[in-house]
Amino acid sequence: MFAKQSTAPGTVYLVGAGPGHPGLITVRGMQCLQRADVVLYDYLVNPIVVEHASASAELVGLGHHKTGRALAPDQITARMLEEARKGRTVVRLKGGDPSVFGRGYDEEDALREAGIPYEIVPGITAGLAVAAYCEIPITHHEEASAVAIITGRERDAKSESHLNCGLADFPGTLIYYMGVRRAEEWSKALLEQGKPPDTPVAIVRWCSRAQQQTVRCTLGTVVEVIAQQEVTPPAVFVVGTVVDRAPQLSWFAARPLISARVLVTGSQGTAEPLRDGLGELGAEVLTRPVIRISDPPDWAPVDAALNQLDQYDWLVFSSANGVDYLFRRLGEIGGDVRRLGEVKIAAIGSGTAERLARYSLRADLVPEHFVAESLARALVTEAAGRRLLLARTNRGRHVLPDELERAGAQVDQVIVYGSVDVKEPDPSVVAALSTGEIDWVTVTSSAIARAVARLYGDALSKTRLASIGPMTSATLRELGYEPAVEATPHTTAGLIDAIVNAGLTRG
Ligand code: SAH
């Protein structure tokens, strides 16, 4: 037998994911995430942050002790070492900052002992994020010259419990983590030490996430309020007079789509503008394309068309993906946009036109309504006796070529990309839909409507469907689903507006 060849161990990055909002991970953290082969993440980490890992990365959710599926800390450490020893790059992603009540030190010790290279990437800890997301001035020149980060769940065995150590005299803001279950103990200790019962308290749940909730009370009422409002973890407790300086509605809580959870379906490569637009308005967006995009079955017809591009009068795009695939291929065969010469360009809608702009191309024609019929109508007057090249996917409707040929055009169709339905639904999305945790599902074409219905079926009954336009709505109805809103205009911006307006008029 040959001796087993030893592989150099991979690096482990202990990364703070921040409090929850997907934008609150550091640039360094994001770099690590994108190069990871495997990501081990805690339940406190927003799964949306994990979506930034590379498509080939293995994503391992470590669960939560309450669901009974959590790995014990030593099992997590063992898994981390095992992956690194295989030479894989590991990201150990923790909520907030890895060093704040994250027991990062145990994992660091193990890595050091095992001789595995590691790096620690800090994150924004939940207790400090309340300053930005709830506008509580945790330090204040008159009222708070210090901040204490305290655990509300002291282990019984700890010899010097903080509960009796004079925190009531601390000259600033007290921020308790893990304090929901033991609120009676820590609040009583503060009261017994002489902290006034009317000291303001803010309970902040899921800080910086769409489901952020802030409940205000006082030190004397906090236990009662937790019981009444059925507050469950994760929450931080901000104790101090500065709480009264926060506005009733912070900039974050005032966003129009705050607390809305949206499932953006769509096809790969076209969901980003919708995801980003909804995210800006405060929604928490899960992105799960239902259609996967791939190379076309055969490049030869595409290459042939590209080699005689200037023979055409019009180049017609019916999707943004078509634009990307055609021009990427043009580059691969050694060409560039100059091949277009005098060819005019038509785009089915504004999203496609915007994608053309990335190649410094302006569409000569974008129809008034972003559907195939409208594009056909707009092109018909131009079409008679002309040669048109239609860049399309392997499936789709025949309205456009049929109408144009009827109008006397010569239409060449090339399949510039393939699209296939995603086969299996993400079980976590099915679970979230079934329990009514997802408020909206976006549906941006008929093909997507069919794929969404097939993947999620009955689970869609507890959510609302937002349709991009009449064709998509008609398909949804055929499938037995009534859209709650329909966008006008039939664009990403129109769809976002429709969701916002529906939210504002909600009962
Ligand atoms: N390392 C984490 C803390 C882990 S301890 C950090 O730096 O934030 C777990 C506790 O953190 C929870 O019980 C809760 O008190 C707090 N916590 C974490 N994320 C939170 C969030 N988004 N909103 C409110 N509290 C949060």
Short mmCIF file of C-alpha atoms and ligand atoms in Angstrom, two decimals:
data_model
loop_
_atom_site.label_atom_id
_atom_site.label_comp_id
_atom_site.label_asym_id
_atom_site.label_seq_id
_atom_site.Cartn_x
_atom_site.Cartn_y
_atom_site.Cartn_z
CA MET A 1 0.00 0.00 0.00
CA PHE A 2 1.13 3.50 -0.67
CA ALA A 3 1.22 5.90 2.22
CA LYS A 4 -1.84 8.09 2.25
CA GLN A 5 -0.98 11.40 0.71
CA SER A 6 -1.58 14.17 3.16
CA THR A 7 -3.49 17.18 1.96
CA ALA A 8 -2.70 20.60 3.37
CA PRO A 9 -5.59 21.62 5.60
CA GLY A 10 -7.99 24.28 4.40
CA THR A 11 -8.41 27.56 6.23
CA VAL A 12 -11.29 28.05 8.64
CA TYR A 13 -12.90 31.48 8.78
CA LEU A 14 -14.90 32.27 11.90
CA VAL A 15 -17.18 34.90 10.50
CA GLY A 16 -19.73 37.18 12.14
CA ALA A 17 -22.82 37.38 9.94
CA GLY A 18 -24.17 40.48 11.69
CA PRO A 19 -27.55 40.78 13.36
CA GLY A 20 -29.67 39.65 10.43
CA HIS A 21 -30.06 42.19 7.66
CA PRO A 22 -28.22 40.65 4.71
CA GLY A 23 -26.28 43.87 4.09
CA LEU A 24 -24.74 43.86 7.56
CA ILE A 25 -22.01 41.29 7.00
CA THR A 26 -18.55 42.82 6.47
CA VAL A 27 -16.86 42.97 3.08
CA ARG A 28 -14.24 40.56 4.43
CA GLY A 29 -16.94 38.22 5.68
CA MET A 30 -18.54 38.22 2.26
CA GLN A 31 -15.21 37.46 0.56
CA CYS A 32 -14.73 34.46 2.84
CA LEU A 33 -18.28 33.29 2.21
CA GLN A 34 -17.79 33.43 -1.52
CA ARG A 35 -14.65 31.32 -1.42
CA ALA A 36 -15.96 28.74 1.06
CA ASP A 37 -16.32 25.08 0.08
CA VAL A 38 -18.48 24.48 3.09
CA VAL A 39 -20.48 26.87 5.27
CA LEU A 40 -21.50 25.81 8.78
CA TYR A 41 -24.10 28.30 10.01
CA ASP A 42 -26.04 28.87 13.21
CA TYR A 43 -29.79 29.27 13.49
CA LEU A 44 -29.39 32.97 14.29
CA VAL A 45 -27.82 33.61 10.89
CA ASN A 46 -30.29 34.90 8.35
CA PRO A 47 -30.42 32.22 5.60
CA ILE A 48 -30.44 35.07 3.06
CA VAL A 49 -26.86 35.86 4.05
CA VAL A 50 -25.92 32.27 3.30
CA GLU A 51 -27.33 32.64 -0.24
CA HIS A 52 -24.20 34.66 -1.05
CA ALA A 53 -22.02 31.58 -0.84
CA SER A 54 -20.91 30.16 -4.18
CA ALA A 55 -23.35 27.85 -5.92
CA SER A 56 -21.04 24.87 -5.41
CA ALA A 57 -20.59 25.40 -1.67
CA GLU A 58 -22.05 22.89 0.74
CA LEU A 59 -24.38 24.68 3.16
CA VAL A 60 -24.87 23.12 6.56
CA GLY A 61 -27.47 24.60 8.90
CA LEU A 62 -26.63 23.64 12.45
CA GLY A 63 -30.16 23.92 13.75
CA HIS A 64 -31.34 25.02 17.13
CA HIS A 65 -31.53 23.15 20.41
CA LYS A 66 -35.24 23.83 20.64
CA THR A 67 -36.00 22.02 17.41
CA GLY A 68 -34.05 19.11 18.79
CA ARG A 69 -31.92 18.98 15.70
CA ALA A 70 -28.96 21.03 16.82
CA LEU A 71 -25.45 19.67 16.83
CA ALA A 72 -23.70 19.95 20.18
CA PRO A 73 -20.77 22.42 20.29
CA ASP A 74 -18.15 19.64 20.28
CA GLN A 75 -19.84 17.99 17.30
CA ILE A 76 -19.72 21.29 15.43
CA THR A 77 -16.04 21.68 16.25
CA ALA A 78 -15.37 18.11 15.12
CA ARG A 79 -17.15 18.70 11.82
CA MET A 80 -15.23 21.94 11.28
CA LEU A 81 -11.87 20.21 11.85
CA GLU A 82 -12.85 17.27 9.65
CA GLU A 83 -13.78 19.52 6.72
CA ALA A 84 -10.61 21.59 7.05
CA ARG A 85 -8.46 18.44 7.17
CA LYS A 86 -9.91 17.43 3.82
CA GLY A 87 -8.35 20.62 2.47
CA ARG A 88 -11.65 22.43 2.19
CA THR A 89 -12.10 26.12 2.93
CA VAL A 90 -14.56 26.36 5.80
CA VAL A 91 -16.68 29.28 6.89
CA ARG A 92 -18.09 28.96 10.37
CA LEU A 93 -20.80 31.60 10.25
CA LYS A 94 -22.25 32.92 13.51
CA GLY A 95 -24.95 35.46 14.26
CA GLY A 96 -23.75 38.93 15.23
CA ASP A 97 -20.10 38.93 16.28
CA PRO A 98 -18.48 35.51 16.74
CA SER A 99 -16.87 36.62 20.00
CA VAL A 100 -19.94 38.03 21.72
CA PHE A 101 -21.61 35.17 23.57
CA GLY A 102 -20.61 32.96 20.68
CA ARG A 103 -18.08 30.75 22.42
CA GLY A 104 -15.71 31.32 19.53
CA TYR A 105 -12.77 30.75 21.87
CA ASP A 106 -13.45 27.00 22.16
CA GLU A 107 -13.38 26.62 18.41
CA GLU A 108 -10.24 28.76 18.14
CA ASP A 109 -8.47 26.61 20.75
CA ALA A 110 -9.35 23.48 18.82
CA LEU A 111 -8.10 24.95 15.55
CA ARG A 112 -4.85 26.12 17.12
CA GLU A 113 -4.22 22.72 18.67
CA ALA A 114 -4.95 20.97 15.40
CA GLY A 115 -2.58 23.30 13.52
CA ILE A 116 -5.30 24.43 11.16
CA PRO A 117 -4.95 27.96 9.81
CA TYR A 118 -7.81 30.26 10.77
CA GLU A 119 -8.98 33.84 10.66
CA ILE A 120 -11.62 35.65 12.71
CA VAL A 121 -13.87 38.13 10.96
CA PRO A 122 -15.87 40.35 13.32
CA GLY A 123 -19.51 41.18 12.87
CA ILE A 124 -22.03 43.68 14.17
CA THR A 125 -23.39 42.34 17.42
CA ALA A 126 -27.16 42.41 17.95
CA GLY A 127 -27.09 44.61 21.04
CA LEU A 128 -25.23 47.39 19.25
CA ALA A 129 -27.36 47.15 16.10
CA VAL A 130 -30.32 48.49 18.10
CA ALA A 131 -28.67 51.90 17.98
CA ALA A 132 -29.08 52.04 14.21
CA TYR A 133 -32.22 49.96 13.65
CA CYS A 134 -34.28 51.30 16.59
CA GLU A 135 -32.49 54.65 16.90
CA ILE A 136 -31.81 54.15 20.60
CA PRO A 137 -28.78 56.31 21.40
CA ILE A 138 -26.96 53.67 23.46
CA THR A 139 -24.39 56.26 24.45
CA HIS A 140 -25.51 59.80 25.12
CA HIS A 141 -23.49 62.78 26.31
CA GLU A 142 -25.89 63.50 29.16
CA GLU A 143 -27.36 60.14 30.00
CA ALA A 144 -25.04 57.28 29.18
CA SER A 145 -21.27 57.35 29.10
CA ALA A 146 -20.86 53.57 28.84
CA VAL A 147 -22.54 50.46 27.47
CA ALA A 148 -22.53 47.06 29.13
CA ILE A 149 -23.20 43.87 27.21
CA ILE A 150 -24.54 41.33 29.66
CA THR A 151 -25.85 37.80 29.47
CA GLY A 152 -29.24 37.27 31.00
CA ARG A 153 -28.54 33.58 31.36
CA GLU A 154 -25.72 33.11 33.80
CA ARG A 155 -24.69 29.56 34.40
CA ASP A 156 -25.48 28.50 37.93
CA ALA A 157 -21.97 27.23 38.45
CA LYS A 158 -20.32 30.58 37.79
CA SER A 159 -18.90 31.67 41.12
CA GLU A 160 -19.28 35.44 40.82
CA SER A 161 -22.67 35.99 39.34
CA HIS A 162 -23.12 39.41 37.80
CA LEU A 163 -26.61 39.47 39.20
CA ASN A 164 -25.34 40.84 42.49
CA CYS A 165 -22.34 42.84 41.35
CA GLY A 166 -23.72 46.35 41.36
CA LEU A 167 -24.82 46.73 37.76
CA ALA A 168 -27.54 49.06 38.99
CA ASP A 169 -24.86 51.72 39.50
CA PHE A 170 -23.37 51.28 36.03
CA PRO A 171 -23.09 54.74 34.46
CA GLY A 172 -24.77 53.93 31.19
CA THR A 173 -26.91 51.60 29.12
CA LEU A 174 -27.33 47.94 30.05
CA ILE A 175 -27.92 45.55 27.18
CA TYR A 176 -29.01 42.03 28.08
CA TYR A 177 -28.68 39.10 25.67
CA MET A 178 -30.43 35.77 26.16
CA GLY A 179 -32.64 37.44 28.72
CA VAL A 180 -36.15 36.30 27.81
CA ARG A 181 -36.41 33.16 29.93
CA ARG A 182 -34.51 34.56 32.90
CA ALA A 183 -36.00 38.05 32.87
CA GLU A 184 -37.35 37.64 36.36
CA GLU A 185 -33.88 36.99 37.77
CA TRP A 186 -31.96 39.77 36.13
CA SER A 187 -34.66 42.40 36.50
CA LYS A 188 -35.23 41.54 40.14
CA ALA A 189 -31.52 41.76 40.88
CA LEU A 190 -31.37 45.24 39.36
CA LEU A 191 -34.44 46.36 41.32
CA GLU A 192 -33.06 44.99 44.57
CA GLN A 193 -29.87 46.90 44.01
CA GLY A 194 -31.90 50.08 43.79
CA LYS A 195 -32.42 50.60 40.06
CA PRO A 196 -35.73 52.51 39.77
CA PRO A 197 -38.66 50.38 38.58
CA ASP A 198 -39.64 53.06 36.06
CA THR A 199 -36.30 52.73 34.23
CA PRO A 200 -37.25 52.44 30.53
CA VAL A 201 -36.67 49.10 28.78
CA ALA A 202 -36.86 48.27 25.08
CA ILE A 203 -37.26 44.64 24.11
CA VAL A 204 -35.98 44.26 20.56
CA ARG A 205 -36.71 41.01 18.77
CA TRP A 206 -35.02 39.97 15.53
CA CYS A 207 -33.23 43.30 15.26
CA SER A 208 -32.59 44.38 11.63
CA ARG A 209 -34.68 41.55 10.17
CA ALA A 210 -38.03 42.11 8.43
CA GLN A 211 -39.76 40.67 11.48
CA GLN A 212 -38.08 43.15 13.86
CA GLN A 213 -40.36 44.00 16.80
CA THR A 214 -39.80 46.53 19.53
CA VAL A 215 -41.79 46.48 22.74
CA ARG A 216 -41.31 49.22 25.28
CA CYS A 217 -41.89 48.79 28.99
CA THR A 218 -40.06 49.47 32.26
CA LEU A 219 -37.84 47.48 34.53
CA GLY A 220 -40.81 46.98 36.84
CA THR A 221 -43.09 45.62 34.13
CA VAL A 222 -40.71 43.69 31.88
CA VAL A 223 -41.59 40.24 33.23
CA GLU A 224 -45.30 40.88 32.90
CA VAL A 225 -44.91 42.29 29.39
CA ILE A 226 -42.92 39.26 28.22
CA ALA A 227 -45.74 37.01 29.41
CA GLN A 228 -48.53 39.18 28.00
CA GLN A 229 -46.99 39.67 24.60
CA GLU A 230 -45.58 36.16 24.47
CA VAL A 231 -42.11 37.43 23.65
CA THR A 232 -39.82 34.62 22.53
CA PRO A 233 -36.07 34.68 21.77
CA PRO A 234 -34.04 36.03 20.13
CA ALA A 235 -34.36 39.41 21.77
CA VAL A 236 -32.10 41.93 23.43
CA PHE A 237 -33.18 44.13 26.32
CA VAL A 238 -31.97 47.69 26.38
CA VAL A 239 -32.23 49.12 29.88
CA GLY A 240 -31.71 52.81 30.50
CA THR A 241 -33.19 56.28 30.15
CA VAL A 242 -31.82 56.56 26.59
CA VAL A 243 -34.63 54.25 25.48
CA ASP A 244 -37.02 57.18 25.85
CA ARG A 245 -34.99 59.18 23.35
CA ALA A 246 -35.76 56.80 20.48
CA PRO A 247 -38.56 57.77 18.09
CA GLN A 248 -41.70 55.62 18.21
CA LEU A 249 -41.01 54.51 14.66
CA SER A 250 -37.39 54.21 13.60
CA TRP A 251 -36.40 54.79 9.95
CA PHE A 252 -36.28 51.02 9.58
CA ALA A 253 -39.65 50.29 11.18
CA ALA A 254 -41.19 52.99 8.97
CA ARG A 255 -40.25 51.31 5.68
CA PRO A 256 -43.29 50.45 3.58
CA LEU A 257 -42.59 46.72 3.30
CA ILE A 258 -41.26 46.18 6.80
CA SER A 259 -42.29 42.81 8.19
CA ALA A 260 -43.19 41.52 4.72
CA ARG A 261 -41.52 38.29 3.69
CA VAL A 262 -41.42 37.76 -0.04
CA LEU A 263 -40.46 34.72 -2.07
CA VAL A 264 -38.96 35.85 -5.36
CA THR A 265 -39.21 33.00 -7.84
CA GLY A 266 -38.27 33.93 -11.39
CA SER A 267 -35.56 32.45 -13.53
CA GLN A 268 -31.92 32.40 -12.71
CA GLY A 269 -30.27 35.63 -13.79
CA THR A 270 -33.36 37.83 -13.76
CA ALA A 271 -34.45 37.84 -10.11
CA GLU A 272 -31.86 40.31 -8.76
CA PRO A 273 -33.56 43.64 -9.57
CA LEU A 274 -36.76 42.45 -7.90
CA ARG A 275 -34.89 41.11 -4.88
CA ASP A 276 -32.93 44.33 -4.46
CA GLY A 277 -35.91 46.64 -5.00
CA LEU A 278 -38.06 44.83 -2.44
CA GLY A 279 -35.15 44.66 -0.02
CA GLU A 280 -34.67 48.44 -0.17
CA LEU A 281 -38.25 48.89 1.02
CA GLY A 282 -37.66 46.72 4.06
CA ALA A 283 -38.96 43.35 2.90
CA GLU A 284 -37.12 40.18 3.69
CA VAL A 285 -36.62 38.47 0.38
CA LEU A 286 -35.95 34.80 -0.23
CA THR A 287 -34.73 34.18 -3.76
CA ARG A 288 -35.47 30.74 -5.19
CA PRO A 289 -35.41 30.62 -8.98
CA VAL A 290 -37.86 28.05 -10.32
CA ILE A 291 -36.29 27.97 -13.76
CA ARG A 292 -32.65 27.14 -14.30
CA ILE A 293 -30.87 28.60 -17.27
CA SER A 294 -28.23 26.78 -19.27
CA ASP A 295 -26.37 26.81 -22.56
CA PRO A 296 -28.51 26.01 -25.60
CA PRO A 297 -28.48 22.41 -26.85
CA ASP A 298 -26.48 23.44 -29.92
CA TRP A 299 -24.36 26.53 -30.52
CA ALA A 300 -23.99 25.96 -34.28
CA PRO A 301 -27.18 27.78 -35.36
CA VAL A 302 -26.36 30.63 -32.97
CA ASP A 303 -22.83 30.93 -34.39
CA ALA A 304 -24.19 30.85 -37.94
CA ALA A 305 -26.57 33.70 -37.13
CA LEU A 306 -23.85 35.67 -35.35
CA ASN A 307 -21.61 35.30 -38.39
CA GLN A 308 -24.13 37.04 -40.56
CA LEU A 309 -25.68 39.42 -38.08
CA ASP A 310 -25.52 42.40 -40.39
CA GLN A 311 -27.78 40.59 -42.86
CA TYR A 312 -30.71 41.16 -40.54
CA ASP A 313 -32.92 44.22 -40.30
CA TRP A 314 -34.01 43.53 -36.75
CA LEU A 315 -32.63 41.61 -33.82
CA VAL A 316 -35.42 40.78 -31.39
CA PHE A 317 -34.93 39.85 -27.73
CA SER A 318 -37.69 38.40 -25.62
CA SER A 319 -35.72 38.22 -22.37
CA ALA A 320 -32.76 39.64 -20.49
CA ASN A 321 -31.15 36.20 -20.38
CA GLY A 322 -31.30 36.09 -24.20
CA VAL A 323 -29.27 39.29 -24.30
CA ASP A 324 -26.60 37.87 -22.00
CA TYR A 325 -26.29 34.54 -23.77
CA LEU A 326 -26.16 36.02 -27.28
CA PHE A 327 -23.51 38.60 -26.48
CA ARG A 328 -21.45 36.27 -24.33
CA ARG A 329 -21.36 33.84 -27.27
CA LEU A 330 -20.46 36.65 -29.64
CA GLY A 331 -17.42 37.35 -27.47
CA GLU A 332 -16.50 33.66 -27.29
CA ILE A 333 -16.35 33.34 -31.06
CA GLY A 334 -14.11 36.40 -31.26
CA GLY A 335 -16.67 39.02 -32.23
CA ASP A 336 -18.02 42.13 -30.59
CA VAL A 337 -21.03 44.42 -30.92
CA ARG A 338 -19.67 46.05 -34.10
CA ARG A 339 -21.02 42.99 -35.91
CA LEU A 340 -24.45 44.50 -35.45
CA GLY A 341 -23.75 47.24 -37.98
CA GLU A 342 -27.07 48.85 -38.86
CA VAL A 343 -29.24 46.13 -37.36
CA LYS A 344 -32.09 47.53 -35.29
CA ILE A 345 -32.88 46.06 -31.90
CA ALA A 346 -36.25 45.31 -30.32
CA ALA A 347 -36.71 44.37 -26.65
CA ILE A 348 -39.86 42.88 -25.17
CA GLY A 349 -39.71 45.02 -22.05
CA SER A 350 -37.78 47.41 -19.89
CA GLY A 351 -35.83 44.67 -18.09
CA THR A 352 -34.53 43.41 -21.43
CA ALA A 353 -33.79 46.97 -22.54
CA GLU A 354 -31.85 47.58 -19.32
CA ARG A 355 -29.80 44.45 -19.92
CA LEU A 356 -28.96 45.72 -23.42
CA ALA A 357 -27.73 48.94 -21.83
CA ARG A 358 -25.03 46.89 -20.06
CA TYR A 359 -23.58 46.30 -23.52
CA SER A 360 -23.97 50.00 -24.37
CA LEU A 361 -26.85 49.20 -26.68
CA ARG A 362 -30.08 51.12 -26.87
CA ALA A 363 -33.23 49.30 -27.97
CA ASP A 364 -34.83 50.92 -31.02
CA LEU A 365 -38.16 49.54 -30.01
CA VAL A 366 -39.73 48.64 -26.66
CA PRO A 367 -43.49 48.08 -26.87
CA GLU A 368 -45.94 49.92 -24.69
CA HIS A 369 -47.08 46.75 -22.93
CA PHE A 370 -44.39 44.27 -22.16
CA VAL A 371 -45.99 41.19 -23.69
CA ALA A 372 -45.35 39.30 -26.93
CA GLU A 373 -48.57 40.54 -28.57
CA SER A 374 -47.62 44.13 -27.97
CA LEU A 375 -44.14 43.61 -29.36
CA ALA A 376 -45.61 41.87 -32.41
CA ARG A 377 -48.03 44.74 -32.95
CA ALA A 378 -45.27 47.31 -32.70
CA LEU A 379 -43.04 45.41 -35.10
CA VAL A 380 -45.69 44.48 -37.66
CA THR A 381 -45.56 47.78 -39.48
CA GLU A 382 -41.78 47.43 -39.75
CA ALA A 383 -41.77 43.75 -40.58
CA ALA A 384 -43.06 43.27 -44.13
CA GLY A 385 -40.27 42.10 -46.38
CA ARG A 386 -37.68 42.32 -43.58
CA ARG A 387 -35.34 39.76 -42.10
CA LEU A 388 -35.68 39.34 -38.36
CA LEU A 389 -33.54 37.37 -35.96
CA LEU A 390 -35.35 36.26 -32.84
CA ALA A 391 -33.07 35.27 -29.95
CA ARG A 392 -35.09 33.01 -27.69
CA THR A 393 -35.16 30.19 -25.21
CA ASN A 394 -35.88 26.54 -25.99
CA ARG A 395 -39.48 27.02 -24.99
CA GLY A 396 -41.91 29.87 -25.04
CA ARG A 397 -44.91 31.01 -26.95
CA HIS A 398 -45.10 31.24 -30.71
CA VAL A 399 -47.16 34.41 -30.83
CA LEU A 400 -44.28 36.62 -31.86
CA PRO A 401 -42.82 34.66 -34.82
CA ASP A 402 -46.29 33.65 -36.05
CA GLU A 403 -47.59 37.21 -36.12
CA LEU A 404 -44.47 38.56 -37.73
CA GLU A 405 -44.44 35.92 -40.45
CA ARG A 406 -48.09 36.63 -41.12
CA ALA A 407 -47.12 40.27 -41.60
CA GLY A 408 -44.65 39.22 -44.29
CA ALA A 409 -41.40 39.09 -42.39
CA GLN A 410 -38.76 36.42 -42.71
CA VAL A 411 -38.13 35.29 -39.17
CA ASP A 412 -35.09 33.25 -38.16
CA GLN A 413 -35.28 31.88 -34.66
CA VAL A 414 -32.24 30.80 -32.71
CA ILE A 415 -32.25 29.20 -29.33
CA VAL A 416 -29.60 31.12 -27.41
CA TYR A 417 -30.23 29.52 -24.03
CA GLY A 418 -32.00 26.60 -22.52
CA SER A 419 -34.36 26.79 -19.60
CA VAL A 420 -35.49 23.91 -17.44
CA ASP A 421 -37.81 23.86 -14.47
CA VAL A 422 -36.23 23.32 -11.10
CA LYS A 423 -37.23 19.79 -10.13
CA GLU A 424 -37.36 19.79 -6.36
CA PRO A 425 -38.73 22.50 -4.08
CA ASP A 426 -36.57 23.76 -1.23
CA PRO A 427 -38.14 22.05 1.83
CA SER A 428 -37.53 25.09 4.05
CA VAL A 429 -39.52 27.24 1.61
CA VAL A 430 -42.38 24.71 1.49
CA ALA A 431 -42.43 24.71 5.31
CA ALA A 432 -42.43 28.52 5.49
CA LEU A 433 -45.23 28.74 2.91
CA SER A 434 -47.35 26.13 4.64
CA THR A 435 -47.17 27.92 7.97
CA GLY A 436 -48.10 31.26 6.39
CA GLU A 437 -44.72 32.83 7.08
CA ILE A 438 -44.34 34.08 3.52
CA ASP A 439 -46.58 37.02 2.69
CA TRP A 440 -45.96 37.27 -1.04
CA VAL A 441 -44.76 35.13 -3.92
CA THR A 442 -43.78 36.95 -7.09
CA VAL A 443 -44.69 35.41 -10.44
CA THR A 444 -43.08 37.06 -13.43
CA SER A 445 -44.10 34.95 -16.44
CA SER A 446 -46.42 32.16 -17.48
CA ALA A 447 -43.59 29.63 -17.47
CA ILE A 448 -42.74 30.73 -13.96
CA ALA A 449 -46.40 30.49 -12.92
CA ARG A 450 -46.47 26.86 -14.04
CA ALA A 451 -43.20 26.05 -12.32
CA VAL A 452 -44.30 27.74 -9.08
CA ALA A 453 -47.61 25.85 -9.11
CA ARG A 454 -45.87 22.53 -9.74
CA LEU A 455 -43.21 23.09 -7.07
CA TYR A 456 -45.29 24.59 -4.29
CA GLY A 457 -48.90 23.60 -5.13
CA ASP A 458 -51.11 23.51 -2.04
CA ALA A 459 -48.57 25.40 0.04
CA LEU A 460 -49.52 28.51 -1.98
CA SER A 461 -52.94 28.77 -0.34
CA LYS A 462 -51.55 30.67 2.66
CA THR A 463 -49.69 33.32 0.71
CA ARG A 464 -50.50 36.00 -1.84
CA LEU A 465 -49.42 35.89 -5.46
CA ALA A 466 -48.13 39.02 -7.18
CA SER A 467 -48.38 38.71 -10.95
CA ILE A 468 -46.35 40.73 -13.45
CA GLY A 469 -49.12 41.09 -16.01
CA PRO A 470 -52.29 39.80 -17.69
CA MET A 471 -50.75 36.77 -19.44
CA THR A 472 -49.20 35.57 -16.21
CA SER A 473 -52.43 36.20 -14.31
CA ALA A 474 -54.39 34.24 -16.90
CA THR A 475 -52.00 31.30 -16.55
CA LEU A 476 -52.29 31.45 -12.77
CA ARG A 477 -56.08 31.40 -12.99
CA GLU A 478 -55.97 28.42 -15.38
CA LEU A 479 -53.90 26.65 -12.76
CA GLY A 480 -56.45 27.51 -10.09
CA TYR A 481 -54.69 30.39 -8.34
CA GLU A 482 -56.08 33.89 -8.14
CA PRO A 483 -53.37 36.55 -8.09
CA ALA A 484 -53.80 39.09 -5.28
CA VAL A 485 -52.26 41.89 -7.33
CA GLU A 486 -51.20 42.48 -10.93
CA ALA A 487 -48.49 44.93 -11.90
CA THR A 488 -49.05 47.97 -14.13
CA PRO A 489 -46.78 48.64 -15.89
CA HIS A 490 -45.67 45.04 -16.30
CA THR A 491 -42.21 45.67 -14.92
CA THR A 492 -40.19 44.96 -11.82
CA ALA A 493 -40.94 48.48 -10.55
CA GLY A 494 -44.65 48.00 -11.31
CA LEU A 495 -44.67 44.73 -9.39
CA ILE A 496 -42.99 46.29 -6.37
CA ASP A 497 -45.50 49.16 -6.41
CA ALA A 498 -48.41 46.73 -6.58
CA ILE A 499 -47.12 44.90 -3.50
CA VAL A 500 -46.54 48.14 -1.59
CA ASN A 501 -50.01 49.48 -2.44
CA ALA A 502 -51.70 46.24 -1.43
CA GLY A 503 -49.84 46.31 1.88
CA LEU A 504 -50.98 49.83 2.63
CA THR A 505 -54.61 48.97 2.10
CA ARG A 506 -54.44 45.77 4.14
CA GLY A 507 -57.31 45.58 6.64
N1 SAH B 1 -22.99 36.43 18.73
C1 SAH B 1 -24.31 36.99 18.83
C2 SAH B 1 -25.00 36.67 20.13
C3 SAH B 1 -25.29 35.21 20.31
S1 SAH B 1 -26.11 34.86 21.83
C4 SAH B 1 -24.21 38.50 18.59
O1 SAH B 1 -23.13 39.04 18.60
O2 SAH B 1 -25.24 39.13 18.38
C5 SAH B 1 -27.80 34.79 21.33
C6 SAH B 1 -28.54 36.03 21.76
O3 SAH B 1 -28.17 37.10 20.93
C7 SAH B 1 -30.02 35.97 21.64
O4 SAH B 1 -30.61 35.30 22.73
C8 SAH B 1 -30.39 37.43 21.61
O5 SAH B 1 -30.35 37.95 22.90
C9 SAH B 1 -29.24 38.00 20.84
N2 SAH B 1 -29.53 38.22 19.41
C10 SAH B 1 -28.85 37.72 18.36
N3 SAH B 1 -29.34 38.19 17.21
C11 SAH B 1 -30.37 39.00 17.53
C12 SAH B 1 -31.26 39.81 16.79
N4 SAH B 1 -31.20 39.87 15.44
N5 SAH B 1 -32.16 40.54 17.46
C13 SAH B 1 -32.24 40.51 18.80
N6 SAH B 1 -31.43 39.76 19.55
C14 SAH B 1 -30.49 39.02 18.94
#
